[in-house]
CSV table of C-alpha atoms and ligand atoms in Angstrom, one decimal:
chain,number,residue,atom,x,y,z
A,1360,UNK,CA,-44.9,-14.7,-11.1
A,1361,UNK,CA,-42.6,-12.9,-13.0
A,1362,UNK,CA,-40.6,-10.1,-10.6
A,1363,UNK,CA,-40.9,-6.2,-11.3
A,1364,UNK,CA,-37.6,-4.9,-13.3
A,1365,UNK,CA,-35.6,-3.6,-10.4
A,1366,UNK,CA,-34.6,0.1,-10.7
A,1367,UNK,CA,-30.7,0.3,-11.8
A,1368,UNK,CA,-28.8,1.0,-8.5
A,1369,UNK,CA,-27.6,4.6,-7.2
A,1370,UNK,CA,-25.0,6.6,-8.6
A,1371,UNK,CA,-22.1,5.7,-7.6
A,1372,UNK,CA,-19.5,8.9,-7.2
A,1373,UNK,CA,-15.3,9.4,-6.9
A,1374,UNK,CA,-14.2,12.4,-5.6
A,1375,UNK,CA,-18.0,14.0,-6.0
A,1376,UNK,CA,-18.0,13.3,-9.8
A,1377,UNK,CA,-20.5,10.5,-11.0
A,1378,UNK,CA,-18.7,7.5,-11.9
A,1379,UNK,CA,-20.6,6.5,-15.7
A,1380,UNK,CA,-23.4,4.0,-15.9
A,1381,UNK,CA,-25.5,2.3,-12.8
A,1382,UNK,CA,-25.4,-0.8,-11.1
A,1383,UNK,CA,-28.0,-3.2,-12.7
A,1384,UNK,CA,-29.9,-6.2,-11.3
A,1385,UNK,CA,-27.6,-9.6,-11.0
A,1386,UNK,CA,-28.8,-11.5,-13.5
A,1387,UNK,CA,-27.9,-9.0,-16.2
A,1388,UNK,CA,-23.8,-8.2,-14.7
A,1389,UNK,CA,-21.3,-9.7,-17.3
A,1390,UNK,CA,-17.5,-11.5,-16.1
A,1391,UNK,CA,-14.9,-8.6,-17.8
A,1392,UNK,CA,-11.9,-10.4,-17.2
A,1393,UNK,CA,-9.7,-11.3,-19.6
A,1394,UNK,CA,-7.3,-14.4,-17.2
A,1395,UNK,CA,-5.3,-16.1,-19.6
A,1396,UNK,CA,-3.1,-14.3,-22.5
A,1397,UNK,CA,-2.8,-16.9,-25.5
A,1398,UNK,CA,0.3,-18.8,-25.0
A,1399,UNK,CA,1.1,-18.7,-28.1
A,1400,UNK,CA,0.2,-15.7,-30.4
A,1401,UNK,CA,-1.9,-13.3,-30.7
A,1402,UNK,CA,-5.1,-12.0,-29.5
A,1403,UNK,CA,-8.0,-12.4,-31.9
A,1404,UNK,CA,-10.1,-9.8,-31.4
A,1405,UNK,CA,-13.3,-11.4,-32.9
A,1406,UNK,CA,-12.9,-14.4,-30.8
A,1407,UNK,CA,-12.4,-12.4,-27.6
A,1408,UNK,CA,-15.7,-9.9,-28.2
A,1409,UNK,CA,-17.5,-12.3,-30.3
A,1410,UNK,CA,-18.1,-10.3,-33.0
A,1411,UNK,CA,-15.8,-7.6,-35.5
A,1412,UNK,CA,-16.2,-4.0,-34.4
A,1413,UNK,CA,-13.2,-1.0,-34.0
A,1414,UNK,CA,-10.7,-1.9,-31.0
A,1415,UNK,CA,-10.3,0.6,-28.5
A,1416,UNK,CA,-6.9,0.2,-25.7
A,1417,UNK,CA,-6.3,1.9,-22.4
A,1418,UNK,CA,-3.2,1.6,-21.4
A,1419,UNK,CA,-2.9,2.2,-17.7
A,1420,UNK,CA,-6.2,1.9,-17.4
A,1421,UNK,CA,-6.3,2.5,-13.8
A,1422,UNK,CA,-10.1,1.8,-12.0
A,1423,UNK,CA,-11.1,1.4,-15.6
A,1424,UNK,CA,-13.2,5.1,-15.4
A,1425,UNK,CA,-12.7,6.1,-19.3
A,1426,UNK,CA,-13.0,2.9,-20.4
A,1427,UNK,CA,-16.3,1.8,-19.2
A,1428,UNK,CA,-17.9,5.5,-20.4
A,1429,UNK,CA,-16.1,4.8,-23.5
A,1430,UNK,CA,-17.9,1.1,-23.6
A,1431,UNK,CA,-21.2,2.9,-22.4
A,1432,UNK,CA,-21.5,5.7,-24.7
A,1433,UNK,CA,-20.1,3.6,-27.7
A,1434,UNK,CA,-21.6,0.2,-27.6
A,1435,UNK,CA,-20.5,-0.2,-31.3
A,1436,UNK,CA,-17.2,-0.4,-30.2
A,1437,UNK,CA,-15.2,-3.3,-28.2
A,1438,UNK,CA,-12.6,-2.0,-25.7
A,1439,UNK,CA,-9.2,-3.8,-23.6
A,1440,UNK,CA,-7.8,-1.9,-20.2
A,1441,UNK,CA,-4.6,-3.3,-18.7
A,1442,UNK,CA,-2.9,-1.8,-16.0
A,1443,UNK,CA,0.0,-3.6,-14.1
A,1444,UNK,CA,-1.6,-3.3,-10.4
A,1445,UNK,CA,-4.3,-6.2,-9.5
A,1446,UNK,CA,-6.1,-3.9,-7.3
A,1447,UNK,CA,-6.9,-1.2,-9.8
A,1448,UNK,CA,-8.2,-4.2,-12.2
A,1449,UNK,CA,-10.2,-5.9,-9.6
A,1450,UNK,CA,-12.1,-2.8,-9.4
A,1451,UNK,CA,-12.1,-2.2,-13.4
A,1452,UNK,CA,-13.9,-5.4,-12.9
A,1453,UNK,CA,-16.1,-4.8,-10.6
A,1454,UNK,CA,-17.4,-2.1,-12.0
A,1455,UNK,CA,-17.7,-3.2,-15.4
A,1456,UNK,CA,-19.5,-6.6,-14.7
A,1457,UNK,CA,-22.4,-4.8,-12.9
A,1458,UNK,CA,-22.7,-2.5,-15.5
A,1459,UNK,CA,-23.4,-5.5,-17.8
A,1460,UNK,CA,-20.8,-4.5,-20.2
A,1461,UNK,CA,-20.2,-7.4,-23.2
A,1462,UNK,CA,-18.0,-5.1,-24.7
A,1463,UNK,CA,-15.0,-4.5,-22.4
A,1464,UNK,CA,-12.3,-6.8,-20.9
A,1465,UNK,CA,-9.8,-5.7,-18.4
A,1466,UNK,CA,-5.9,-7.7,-18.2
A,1467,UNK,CA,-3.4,-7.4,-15.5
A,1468,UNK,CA,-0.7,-6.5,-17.7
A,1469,UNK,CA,2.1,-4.4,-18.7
A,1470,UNK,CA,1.2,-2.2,-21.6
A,1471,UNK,CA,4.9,-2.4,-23.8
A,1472,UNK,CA,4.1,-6.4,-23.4
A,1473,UNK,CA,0.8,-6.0,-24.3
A,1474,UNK,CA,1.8,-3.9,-27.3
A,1475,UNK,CA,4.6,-6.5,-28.2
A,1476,UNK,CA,3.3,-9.9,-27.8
A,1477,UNK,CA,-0.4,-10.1,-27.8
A,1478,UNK,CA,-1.9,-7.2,-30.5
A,1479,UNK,CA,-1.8,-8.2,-33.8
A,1480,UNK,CA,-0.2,-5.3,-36.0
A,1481,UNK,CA,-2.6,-2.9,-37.6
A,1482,UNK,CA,-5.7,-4.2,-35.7
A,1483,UNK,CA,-7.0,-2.0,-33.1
A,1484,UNK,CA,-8.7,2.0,-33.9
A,1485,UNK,CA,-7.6,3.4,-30.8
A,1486,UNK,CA,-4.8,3.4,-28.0
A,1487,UNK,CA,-5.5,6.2,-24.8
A,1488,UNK,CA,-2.8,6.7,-22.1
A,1489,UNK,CA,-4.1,8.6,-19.1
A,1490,UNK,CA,-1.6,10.0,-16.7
A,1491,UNK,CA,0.9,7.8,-17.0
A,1492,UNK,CA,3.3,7.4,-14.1
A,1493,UNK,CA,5.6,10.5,-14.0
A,1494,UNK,CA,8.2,8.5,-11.6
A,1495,UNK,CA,10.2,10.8,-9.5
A,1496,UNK,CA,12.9,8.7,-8.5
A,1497,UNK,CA,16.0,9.2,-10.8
A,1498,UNK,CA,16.2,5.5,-10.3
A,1499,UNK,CA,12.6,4.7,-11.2
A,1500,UNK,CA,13.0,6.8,-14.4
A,1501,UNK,CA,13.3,3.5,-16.7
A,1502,UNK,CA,10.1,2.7,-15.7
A,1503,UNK,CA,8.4,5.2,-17.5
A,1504,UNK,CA,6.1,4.3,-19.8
A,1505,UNK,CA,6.2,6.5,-22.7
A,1506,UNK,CA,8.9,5.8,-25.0
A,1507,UNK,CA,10.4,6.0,-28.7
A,1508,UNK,CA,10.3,2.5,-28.7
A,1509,UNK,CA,7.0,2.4,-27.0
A,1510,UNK,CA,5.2,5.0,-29.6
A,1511,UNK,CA,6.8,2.7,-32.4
A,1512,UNK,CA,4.9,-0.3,-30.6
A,1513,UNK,CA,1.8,2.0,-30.4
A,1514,UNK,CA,1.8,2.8,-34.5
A,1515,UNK,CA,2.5,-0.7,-35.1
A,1516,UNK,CA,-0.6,-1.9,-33.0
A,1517,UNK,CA,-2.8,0.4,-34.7
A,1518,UNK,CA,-4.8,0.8,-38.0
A,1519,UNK,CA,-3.8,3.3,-40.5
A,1520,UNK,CA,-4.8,6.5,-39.2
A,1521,UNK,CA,-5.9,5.3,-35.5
A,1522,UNK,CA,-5.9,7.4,-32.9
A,1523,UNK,CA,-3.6,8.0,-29.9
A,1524,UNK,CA,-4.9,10.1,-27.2
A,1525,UNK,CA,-2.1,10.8,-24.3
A,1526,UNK,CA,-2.8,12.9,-21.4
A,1527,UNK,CA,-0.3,14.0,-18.1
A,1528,UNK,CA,-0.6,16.6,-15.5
A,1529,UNK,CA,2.8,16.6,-15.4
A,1530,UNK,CA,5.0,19.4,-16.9
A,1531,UNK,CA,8.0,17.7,-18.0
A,1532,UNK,CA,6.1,14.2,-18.9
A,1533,UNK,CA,4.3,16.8,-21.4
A,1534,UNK,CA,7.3,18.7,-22.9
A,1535,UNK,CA,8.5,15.4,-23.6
A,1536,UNK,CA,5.4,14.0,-25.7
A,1537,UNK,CA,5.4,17.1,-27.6
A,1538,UNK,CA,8.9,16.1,-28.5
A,1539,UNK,CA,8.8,12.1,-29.4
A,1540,UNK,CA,4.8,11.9,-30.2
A,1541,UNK,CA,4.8,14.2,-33.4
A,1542,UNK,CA,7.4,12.0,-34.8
A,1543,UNK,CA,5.0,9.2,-35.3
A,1544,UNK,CA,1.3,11.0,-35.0
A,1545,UNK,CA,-0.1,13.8,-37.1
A,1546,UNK,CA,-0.2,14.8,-32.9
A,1547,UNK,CA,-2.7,18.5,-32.2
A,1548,UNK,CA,-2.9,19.5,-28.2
A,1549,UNK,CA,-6.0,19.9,-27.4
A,1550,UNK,CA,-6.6,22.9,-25.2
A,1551,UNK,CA,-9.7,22.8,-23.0
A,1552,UNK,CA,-11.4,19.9,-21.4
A,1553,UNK,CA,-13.1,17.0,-23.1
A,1554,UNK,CA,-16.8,17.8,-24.2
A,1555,UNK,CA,-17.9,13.9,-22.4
A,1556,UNK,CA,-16.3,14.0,-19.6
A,1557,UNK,CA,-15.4,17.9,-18.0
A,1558,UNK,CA,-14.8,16.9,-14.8
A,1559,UNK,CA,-12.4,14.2,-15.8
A,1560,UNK,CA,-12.7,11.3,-18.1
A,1561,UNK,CA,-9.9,9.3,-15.3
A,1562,UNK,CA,-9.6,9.4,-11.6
A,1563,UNK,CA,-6.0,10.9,-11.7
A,1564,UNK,CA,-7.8,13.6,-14.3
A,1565,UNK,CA,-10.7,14.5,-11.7
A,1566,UNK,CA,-7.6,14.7,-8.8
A,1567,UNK,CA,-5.4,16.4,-11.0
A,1568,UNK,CA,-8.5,19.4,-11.7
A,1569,UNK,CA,-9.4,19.2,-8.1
A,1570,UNK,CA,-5.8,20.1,-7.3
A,1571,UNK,CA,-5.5,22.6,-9.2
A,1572,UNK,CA,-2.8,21.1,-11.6
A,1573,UNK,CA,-2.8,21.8,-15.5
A,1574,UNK,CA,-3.6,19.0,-17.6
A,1575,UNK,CA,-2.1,18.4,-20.7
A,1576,UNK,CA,-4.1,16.8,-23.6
A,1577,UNK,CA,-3.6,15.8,-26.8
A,1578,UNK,CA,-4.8,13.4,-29.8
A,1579,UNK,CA,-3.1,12.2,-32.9
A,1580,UNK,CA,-3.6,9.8,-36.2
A,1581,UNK,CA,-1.0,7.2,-36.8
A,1582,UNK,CA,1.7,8.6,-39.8
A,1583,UNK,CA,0.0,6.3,-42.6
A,1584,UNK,CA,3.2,6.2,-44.5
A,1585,UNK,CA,5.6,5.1,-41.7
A,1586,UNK,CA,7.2,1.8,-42.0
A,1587,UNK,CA,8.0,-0.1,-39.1
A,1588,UNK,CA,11.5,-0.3,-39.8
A,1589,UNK,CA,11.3,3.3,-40.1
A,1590,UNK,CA,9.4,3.8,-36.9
A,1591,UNK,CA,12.4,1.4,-35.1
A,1592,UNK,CA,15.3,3.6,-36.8
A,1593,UNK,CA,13.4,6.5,-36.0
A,1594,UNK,CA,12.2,5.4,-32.3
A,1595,UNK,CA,16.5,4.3,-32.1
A,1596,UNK,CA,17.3,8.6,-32.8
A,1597,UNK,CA,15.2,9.8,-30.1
A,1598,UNK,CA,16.0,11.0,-26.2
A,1599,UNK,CA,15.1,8.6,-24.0
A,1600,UNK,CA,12.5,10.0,-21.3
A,1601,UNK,CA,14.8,11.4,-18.8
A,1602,UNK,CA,13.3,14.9,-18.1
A,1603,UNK,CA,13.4,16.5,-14.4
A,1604,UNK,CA,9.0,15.2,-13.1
A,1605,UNK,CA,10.0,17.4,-10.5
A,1606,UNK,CA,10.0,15.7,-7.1
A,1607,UNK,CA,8.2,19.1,-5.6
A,1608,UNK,CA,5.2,17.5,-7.3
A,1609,UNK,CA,5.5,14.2,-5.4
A,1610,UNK,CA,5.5,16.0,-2.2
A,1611,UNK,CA,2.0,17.7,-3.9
A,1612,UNK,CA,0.5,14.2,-4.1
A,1613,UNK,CA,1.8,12.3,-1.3
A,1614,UNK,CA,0.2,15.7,0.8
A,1615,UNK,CA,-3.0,14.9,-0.6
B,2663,SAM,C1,-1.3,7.8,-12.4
B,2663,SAM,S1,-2.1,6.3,-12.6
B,2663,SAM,C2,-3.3,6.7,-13.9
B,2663,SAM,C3,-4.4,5.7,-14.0
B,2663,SAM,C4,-5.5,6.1,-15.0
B,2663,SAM,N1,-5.1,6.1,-16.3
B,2663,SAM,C5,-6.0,7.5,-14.6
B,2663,SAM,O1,-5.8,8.5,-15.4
B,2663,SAM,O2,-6.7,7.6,-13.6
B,2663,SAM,C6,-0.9,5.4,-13.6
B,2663,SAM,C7,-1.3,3.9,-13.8
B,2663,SAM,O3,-0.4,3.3,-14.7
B,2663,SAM,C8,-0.2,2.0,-14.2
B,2663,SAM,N2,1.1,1.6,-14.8
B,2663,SAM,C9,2.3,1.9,-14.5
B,2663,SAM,N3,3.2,1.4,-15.4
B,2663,SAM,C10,2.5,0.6,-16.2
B,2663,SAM,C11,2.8,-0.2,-17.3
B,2663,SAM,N4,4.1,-0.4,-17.7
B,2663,SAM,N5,1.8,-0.9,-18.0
B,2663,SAM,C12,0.5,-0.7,-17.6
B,2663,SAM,N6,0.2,0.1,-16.6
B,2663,SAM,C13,1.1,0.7,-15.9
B,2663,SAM,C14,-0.1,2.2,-12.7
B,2663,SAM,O4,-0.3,0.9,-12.0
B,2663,SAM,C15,-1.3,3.1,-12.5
B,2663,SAM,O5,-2.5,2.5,-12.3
């Protein structure tokens, strides 16, 4: 006798704010995972998903939050988090395989190697950085993800006139990516929330709103006519991110 289609399971919520999608039956959850990196090469995009469709990267990913709305509401589209902490990706995981998502993996994985060794120039639409670490230690501050050399990896890794979305709630992260981003991204801030998600498309964005903190957004196309020798020499010319994250903003989140 065939069994009664279960209902999908409860909303599941962070911080109060429904976390996208439900919780389906078993037999429909998917494996996310992306384990092994090619060892030699390249990913291949239609291999991994199956099928050709616009490539969509989150680098930082975190508990995978933007990503899997982004794989729900756009089904036409295939989608990659990496983040460097297993826990964070284990949870990605989680989360995306009971949602029966075919078109999302998740990587443990540093996004500048990512960006370096394993995406194919000019072959993925979109690249989004949420929050990315601020780093208050002086001697942390090499850490930080957002570099020249780093936005030249970014315009290399995606299509003529792909987007970059970058978003901080931290004041000096921000001053800085108006400063390097422009250079290679037709780059507008974007003032007020986003319509799909206004209570936070990320966790750190639905803390960050909870606290009270500003958060800075913005969205830009790839310059079509920069080289990427020009976006080296150009990436060689710029500061290196060294601004003050202001440590009084630690002691902000390590109250919390
Ligand atoms: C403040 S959290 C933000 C997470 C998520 N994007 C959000 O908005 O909720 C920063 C994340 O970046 C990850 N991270 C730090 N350095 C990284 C790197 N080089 N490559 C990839 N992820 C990194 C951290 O492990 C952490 O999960």
């Amino acid at each position: 006798m065939p069994q009664p289609n279960p209902q999908p399971g409860p909303v599941e919520r962070e911080f109060g704010v429904a976390f996208p999608g439900r919780v389906l039956e078993a037999t429909k959850w998917t494996q996310t995972a992306l384990k092994a990196m090619p060892a030699d090469g390249r990913l291949n995009w239609t291999d991994l998903f199956g099928r050709e469709a616009p490539v969509v990267l989150d680098l930082g990913c975190g508990n995978g939050r933007f990503l899997i709305g982004s794989a729900l509401t756009r089904p036409g589209h295939d989608h990659l988090g990496t983040d460097i902490l297993p826990v964070v990706i284990r949870y990605a995981r989680k989360r995306a395989n009971q949602r029966g998502l075919p078109n999302v993996r998740f990587a443990v994985l540093g996004a500048h190697e990512l960006l370096e060794r394993y995406v194919e120039p000019h072959s993925a639409a979109e690249v989004h950085c949420y929050h990315p670490q601020p780093y208050y230690d002086p001697a942390q501050v090499r850490r930080r993800l957002i570099t020249p050399a780093f936005l030249a990896l970014v315009h290399r890794c995606l299509i003529p006139g792909g987007l970059l979305v970058v978003q901080t709630d931290n004041p000096g992260y921000w001053k800085y990516v108006r400063e390097v981003v422009p250079v290679f991204f037709d780059f507008h801030e974007r003032i007020g929330r986003w319509p799909d998600a206004p209570k936070g498309r990320t966790r750190r964005e639905i803390v960050a709103l909870k606290r009270g903190l500003p958060v800075f957004r913005g969205h830009g196309t790839a310059k079509p006519d920069l080289s990427e020798d020009d976006a080296l020499r150009l990436a060689e010319a710029l500061p290196p991110p060294t601004f003050d994250a202001d440590r009084r903003l630690r002691a902000l989140d390590e109250l919390a």
